[in-house]
Amino acid sequence: MTRAIQEGMGVRRTARRWRARVTKRVVGMVVWLFVATVGFGNARVAAADVDLSPVVTAPITALALTPDGHSLVVGSAAGVRIVSTVDRQVVSSMAIEMAKVHDLRFSPDGETLLVAGGEPAEGGKVEMWDWQQRRRIDRVSGHADVVYRVVWSELGDRFATAGGDGICQVFRIDDVRSPVRYAGHSRAVLAIAFVDQETIASAGVDQTVRLWKAADGSHLRTLDNHVDTINDLAIRPEGGGRLIDEAGESTLGPKMLATIGEDRTVRLWQPSIGRLVRFRRLPVVPRAIAWSVDGRRLHVGCQDGQIRTLDPDDLAESSETAGLVGRVHELIVDGDKGLVWVGGENGFRAVNQSE
Amino acid sequence: MLAFSSIRLVVLAILSADPQRPVHFDTEIIPVLTRAGCNAGACHGAAAGRGGFRLSLLGADPAADHESIVHQFEGRRVHPVDPELSLLLRKPTGGLDHGGDVVLREDGPGFERIMSWIRAGSPRGAPRTLTAFEVMKEASIGDELPVEVPLRAVASFDGGPPEDVTRWTLWTSTDPSAVRVESDHVVKLSRPGQHVLIGRFLDRVVAVRFSVPLPAEPVDLTAEPRNGFIDDEVLRVLSELRLPVSPPASDAVWLRRVSLDLTGRLPAPERTEAFLADASSEKRGRMVETLLQDDGFADFWTWRLAKLLRLHSLPNEPESLRAYSVWLRGEIVRGAGLDSLARQLLTATGDSHVVGPANFGRMVGDARGHAELFSRFFLGSRMGCANCHNHPLDRWTQDDYHGLAAAFAKLDRGRQVRWLPRGEVTNLRTNEPAVPRIPGVRDLAAGDDPPRELTSWLFEEEPRLFARATVNRLWRGMFGRGLVEPTDDLRDTNPATHPELLDQLADDFIANGYDIRQTLRRIALSETYGRGEAVLPGNVADDRFYSRAYSRPLEPEVLMDAIADVTGVADSFPGSGFGRAIEIVDPLVPVTALDLLGRCPSAGGCDEGMAGTGGLPAQLHLLNGDLINRKLISDEGRLGQRIAEGRSDREIVAEFHLLGLGRQPTDAELTAWCERLATGDVRQRRLRLEDFVWSLLNSRSFRDNH
């Protein structure tokens, strides 16, 4: 028996003695303190399992895995910090200039990190950082409210933003001063993704998914089956929808778009034809969504802190994993390690989701 | 002993003091938002919110509000690291553009409280329940106006010591020209009369009543005649307000008034003459008994109840309405207590073409309509608001509304009315099936029988609810206005002019077996009812305390029948069997004249208290339409017959006065009319007499009950 475990047992014995002595009033205070600290969320994850101070002084609203996979970039109202994935210690922080951080995205080549956010009701911005140099290389704005999401194109030559002002913009890396604007949404846009190099899907408070051209912002199609705010969307990775033809050959299936909303549904769409393929109602509001690297699983982070993994073929729930205490805001997949990183109201955490 | 007392005082003081604990969202932040108007219906409390930010109306749903403020859109509205940057503070203080202007001062206590709460991590906090809320007036009101009155509101949570919440109470004056909220804790009264101030804290709403006497000398009403508790209570309030009472109405005025109020008919000339000639002191009592047993009473009160119950014909099913109205009239004729009638309405099933009361639930389209009809008729309450949000001025929550609807969800509203094994409504708050519920009281268990439970609640647990709603309507039927007005909007924040009287009437109604005749008899024989409408210098402003009688227009059906009675030309109505307009209980029977006169045209009924005078169309129709003119020129009519019989002008003028106004003309009136009618030309005489009757029927004296 190691010393640490012995010490731990000693602590527990002491705690038992104290529990026997405390009055009902003190128990009530402890309960109150717990609830005040972690809210009324599902308590299936103990608070000790979640990374809190010094990394977390505010709800985690953005996560990004560094290109080398050794660190995690963590964004919140407290700023942006870089945390070791091994010991969860803060390695460094980044001097960003925005009140709220809502998204962090590395370029496909891993050289540029986008930090998206801004000042609510004042302006949204995206800071572009040279990751190797840890140096801000540019900053783009043009939003009248915060930027909730930023996403890179597959080739990394452009990135698109989704703003709380209802505007989406596409910036070319070689000319960030002349963005393409899309103003088709009537209210805040909360999620955005490149369907392919030329097509963008965006969604938000107006309950619609809108497909539009990245090149000129022209509207293509509206998907409008959600009956409340759409919280997130994600495009299925290539290969996840493989079909076997009559000759037994494997071919790529159609692109698949997953959306989640305040109406507690997960919906799968075929964006090329605008068809709702299937949907499932969840017991709680889903907040963040991410496909597995092979596109054969759909991870959904929920209001209750749980991560529900669904089979896209029938949207049946294959597993439910304890994620966090409280709401999930962000979900990213580390395919190399079979982990899902989940960030939210009370910190962040890695969950093993071996595929 | 002294030391012990001192220690106890210190302990109490410490307990009463604001405890050093984190700010509690539900009970401390919500009141700040309510006080600032953030969650009002015109702002973020609107059903769709405002500017993308939605709060529950007046903080009715703290959990949803906490979610919106703290968590929505990744917590955009609070900044946990730098609270000053929080949108929740910057917007209302004017730091950022805000459609609602500046509603929070940076140096004010609300700002500080929100700031402390954000600093503490914006917690929801442990459950803390408001157990009591009370508003106290801290000064008596003297004669001098304007006067400032300090207020104090205290609240208790979880049964704990009272806390001063005056600053966090939302004060709303129902008449800002008389009562103005000067500051957090002071109101300014600037006009005599009875005024109401509404104090809201969390979900509690309290009405504070101010009675400000007239600046005149006190009036001594101790010698005024009185006949029972009605007069006692009315005179007590009049004394408080220093309002003198007008002299009693003449026998003729009283008889016309009571005939119209009890039977919806003008008194027949023979009855008027006999009554006026009777010198007995009991003649009013005997007349009331006669009227209460009259067929006209049954017809009139069937019609009145039918309006409340929203009787109307169903497509292709005339049998349903017939069975329903015949049953209703039969209950009134036999003098059944209204509790018996009400029980049948709630529980009757079977063939609705045969079982009249089984049609109660068929008069509405669905369970929600059933719940609203139930609340209007049985509780005198408008519960419809609670469909979408908790009632802002009443105690009804969305759970109450949808729970009551769920109690009726299993009713099959087909011809065969029956209770089905399944049926549900969705609670729009939870988007889940609503749990059947007795509103404001308790959820029903799975095995409970909803109609039986509701009946038991109405007549055994809370009998005053139905009784108050009913006697208030009876009062309105006799005075033209309810003690609470409108009569289908009884709630704490719409207090009665005479709350004690309303309770006494309700108790009396219950004690007398819910007998409407008994209550109507009591009212009709009161001195208050018998008061004249003469206006005294001291009571000219009185429109609700019964220092005098108030004229009110005849209801459309009553007016139409009265015109027919005076002219002697009956109306013809579509359908069979309708001799008088008052017999038409179905608003869908097409009668253009009634619609023009202001009949409620909707099968779904109209809000009570809406004037049924028809406005300008009614006036034009009476002046120029054929409702009167066609009857005047008819040779079959009374005027044509009297001319043919060779009656003199004097006789004709006297007869029509007696018919229409319930009294003989005065000598001056008779002389004046005879002078105007005198002519040797037969045709001209006919025209002049038509003009006389036209003038009579268009006079306020005829068209009003006074």
Coordinates of C-alpha atoms in Angstrom, one line a residue, chain B residues 315-534:
Chain B
P315 CA -73.8 22.7 -36.3
N316 CA -76.6 20.3 -37.3
E317 CA -77.5 19.7 -33.7
P318 CA -80.4 22.0 -32.6
E319 CA -81.4 19.3 -30.1
S320 CA -78.4 20.0 -27.9
L321 CA -79.1 23.7 -27.4
R322 CA -82.8 22.9 -26.9
A323 CA -82.1 20.3 -24.2
Y324 CA -79.5 22.6 -22.6
S325 CA -81.8 25.7 -22.4
V326 CA -84.9 23.8 -21.4
W327 CA -83.0 22.1 -18.6
L328 CA -81.5 25.5 -17.5
R329 CA -84.9 27.1 -17.4
G330 CA -86.4 24.2 -15.6
E331 CA -83.8 24.5 -12.9
I332 CA -84.6 28.1 -12.4
V333 CA -88.3 27.6 -12.4
R334 CA -88.0 24.9 -9.7
G335 CA -85.7 27.1 -7.7
A336 CA -82.8 24.7 -7.6
G337 CA -79.8 26.0 -5.8
L338 CA -77.0 27.0 -8.1
D339 CA -74.7 24.5 -6.5
S340 CA -77.0 21.7 -7.7
L341 CA -77.0 23.2 -11.2
A342 CA -73.2 23.6 -11.1
R343 CA -72.6 20.0 -10.0
Q344 CA -74.7 18.8 -12.9
L345 CA -72.7 20.9 -15.3
L346 CA -69.5 19.4 -14.1
T347 CA -70.5 15.8 -13.9
A348 CA -73.3 15.2 -16.4
T349 CA -72.7 12.7 -19.2
G350 CA -74.9 10.9 -21.7
D351 CA -76.8 11.8 -24.8
S352 CA -76.4 15.6 -25.0
H353 CA -79.6 15.8 -27.1
V354 CA -81.5 14.7 -24.0
V355 CA -79.2 15.5 -21.0
G356 CA -79.1 19.3 -21.0
P357 CA -76.1 19.8 -18.6
A358 CA -74.0 17.4 -20.5
N359 CA -73.6 20.2 -23.1
F360 CA -71.5 22.3 -20.7
G361 CA -68.3 21.0 -22.2
R362 CA -69.6 21.0 -25.7
M363 CA -69.9 24.8 -25.8
V364 CA -66.2 25.0 -26.1
G365 CA -63.9 23.3 -28.6
D366 CA -61.4 21.6 -26.4
A367 CA -60.0 21.1 -22.9
R368 CA -58.4 24.5 -22.7
G369 CA -61.6 26.2 -23.7
H370 CA -63.3 24.0 -21.0
A371 CA -60.8 25.2 -18.4
E372 CA -61.3 28.8 -19.4
L373 CA -65.1 28.5 -19.3
F374 CA -64.8 26.8 -15.9
S375 CA -62.7 29.5 -14.5
R376 CA -65.0 32.3 -15.8
F377 CA -68.3 30.8 -14.7
F378 CA -67.3 29.1 -11.5
L379 CA -64.5 31.3 -10.3
G380 CA -65.3 34.6 -12.0
S381 CA -61.7 34.6 -13.1
R382 CA -59.9 35.1 -16.4
M383 CA -57.4 32.3 -16.5
G384 CA -56.6 32.6 -20.2
C385 CA -53.4 34.5 -19.6
A386 CA -51.9 31.6 -17.9
N387 CA -51.9 29.6 -21.1
C388 CA -48.7 31.3 -22.2
H389 CA -47.3 32.6 -19.0
N390 CA -48.1 32.8 -15.3
H391 CA -50.9 35.3 -14.8
P392 CA -49.2 38.6 -14.1
L393 CA -51.8 39.9 -11.7
D394 CA -53.4 36.8 -10.4
R395 CA -52.3 33.7 -8.7
W396 CA -52.8 31.4 -11.6
T397 CA -49.7 29.7 -13.0
Q398 CA -49.2 27.9 -16.3
D399 CA -49.3 24.7 -14.4
D400 CA -52.7 25.7 -13.0
Y401 CA -54.0 26.5 -16.4
H402 CA -52.8 23.4 -18.2
G403 CA -53.5 21.3 -15.1
L404 CA -57.1 22.4 -15.1
A405 CA -57.3 21.8 -18.9
A406 CA -55.9 18.3 -18.3
A407 CA -58.7 17.7 -15.8
F408 CA -61.1 18.0 -18.8
A409 CA -58.8 16.3 -21.3
K410 CA -60.5 13.0 -21.2
L411 CA -64.0 14.3 -22.0
D412 CA -65.5 13.1 -25.3
R413 CA -67.3 16.2 -26.6
G414 CA -69.3 14.3 -29.1
R415 CA -73.1 13.8 -29.0
Q416 CA -72.6 11.1 -26.4
V417 CA -70.7 13.0 -23.7
R418 CA -68.5 10.6 -21.8
W419 CA -65.2 10.3 -20.0
L420 CA -62.6 8.4 -22.0
P421 CA -59.8 6.3 -20.5
R422 CA -57.1 8.5 -22.1
G423 CA -56.6 12.1 -23.2
E424 CA -54.1 14.7 -22.3
V425 CA -53.1 18.3 -23.0
T426 CA -49.5 19.6 -23.3
N427 CA -48.2 21.9 -20.7
L428 CA -46.7 24.7 -22.8
R429 CA -44.2 25.5 -20.0
T430 CA -42.7 22.0 -19.9
N431 CA -43.8 20.7 -23.3
E432 CA -44.8 17.6 -21.4
P433 CA -48.3 16.2 -20.7
A434 CA -50.0 18.3 -18.1
V435 CA -50.9 16.8 -14.8
P436 CA -54.6 17.2 -13.9
R437 CA -54.8 19.8 -11.2
I438 CA -57.1 21.8 -9.0
P439 CA -55.9 25.3 -9.9
G440 CA -53.8 26.9 -7.2
V441 CA -54.3 24.0 -4.8
R442 CA -53.0 20.5 -5.8
D443 CA -52.2 18.1 -8.5
L444 CA -54.7 15.2 -8.9
A445 CA -53.6 11.7 -8.3
A446 CA -53.8 9.2 -11.2
G447 CA -56.9 7.5 -9.8
D448 CA -58.8 10.7 -9.0
D449 CA -62.0 11.5 -10.7
P450 CA -61.4 15.1 -11.9
P451 CA -65.0 16.3 -12.1
R452 CA -65.7 14.9 -8.7
E453 CA -62.6 16.4 -7.2
L454 CA -63.4 19.8 -8.7
T455 CA -66.9 19.6 -7.4
S456 CA -65.7 18.7 -4.0
W457 CA -63.2 21.6 -4.0
L458 CA -65.8 24.1 -5.2
F459 CA -68.6 23.3 -2.8
E460 CA -66.9 21.8 0.2
E461 CA -63.3 23.1 0.4
E462 CA -63.6 26.6 -1.1
P463 CA -67.3 27.4 -1.4
R464 CA -66.7 31.1 -1.2
L465 CA -65.0 31.1 -4.6
F466 CA -68.1 30.2 -6.6
A467 CA -70.4 32.1 -4.2
R468 CA -68.4 35.3 -4.5
A469 CA -68.4 35.1 -8.3
T470 CA -72.1 34.4 -8.4
V471 CA -73.3 37.1 -5.9
N472 CA -71.1 39.6 -7.6
R473 CA -72.9 38.9 -10.9
L474 CA -76.3 39.1 -9.1
W475 CA -75.3 42.4 -7.7
R476 CA -74.3 43.6 -11.2
G477 CA -77.6 42.4 -12.5
M478 CA -79.4 44.7 -9.9
F479 CA -77.1 47.7 -10.0
G480 CA -75.5 47.7 -13.4
R481 CA -72.0 47.2 -11.9
G482 CA -70.5 44.5 -9.8
L483 CA -68.9 45.0 -6.4
V484 CA -65.9 43.8 -8.4
E485 CA -65.8 45.0 -12.0
P486 CA -65.5 43.3 -14.4
T487 CA -67.4 40.5 -12.9
D488 CA -65.3 37.8 -14.6
D489 CA -62.1 39.2 -13.3
L490 CA -62.1 38.6 -9.6
R491 CA -58.6 38.6 -8.2
D492 CA -56.7 40.1 -5.2
T493 CA -55.3 42.9 -7.4
N494 CA -58.8 44.0 -8.5
P495 CA -60.4 44.5 -5.1
A496 CA -64.1 45.0 -4.5
T497 CA -65.4 48.4 -3.7
H498 CA -67.0 46.7 -0.6
P499 CA -65.0 43.6 0.1
E500 CA -66.7 42.9 3.4
L501 CA -70.1 43.1 1.8
L502 CA -69.1 40.8 -1.0
D503 CA -68.0 38.2 1.6
Q504 CA -71.2 38.6 3.6
L505 CA -73.3 38.2 0.5
A506 CA -71.3 35.1 -0.5
D507 CA -71.8 33.6 3.0
D508 CA -75.5 34.4 2.9
F509 CA -75.8 32.8 -0.5
I510 CA -74.1 29.6 0.7
A511 CA -76.2 29.6 3.9
N512 CA -79.4 29.9 1.8
G513 CA -78.6 26.9 -0.4
Y514 CA -77.1 28.9 -3.3
D515 CA -80.6 30.3 -3.9
I516 CA -80.3 33.2 -6.4
R517 CA -83.9 34.3 -5.5
Q518 CA -82.9 34.8 -1.9
T519 CA -79.9 37.0 -2.8
L520 CA -81.9 39.0 -5.3
R521 CA -84.7 39.4 -2.8
R522 CA -82.3 40.7 -0.2
I523 CA -80.8 43.2 -2.7
A524 CA -84.1 44.4 -4.1
L525 CA -85.5 45.1 -0.7
S526 CA -82.4 47.0 0.6
E527 CA -82.5 50.7 1.0
T528 CA -79.4 50.9 -1.1
Y529 CA -81.3 49.4 -4.1
G530 CA -84.2 51.7 -3.4
R531 CA -82.1 54.9 -3.5
G532 CA -83.1 57.6 -6.0
E533 CA -80.8 58.9 -8.7
A534 CA -80.9 62.5 -7.7

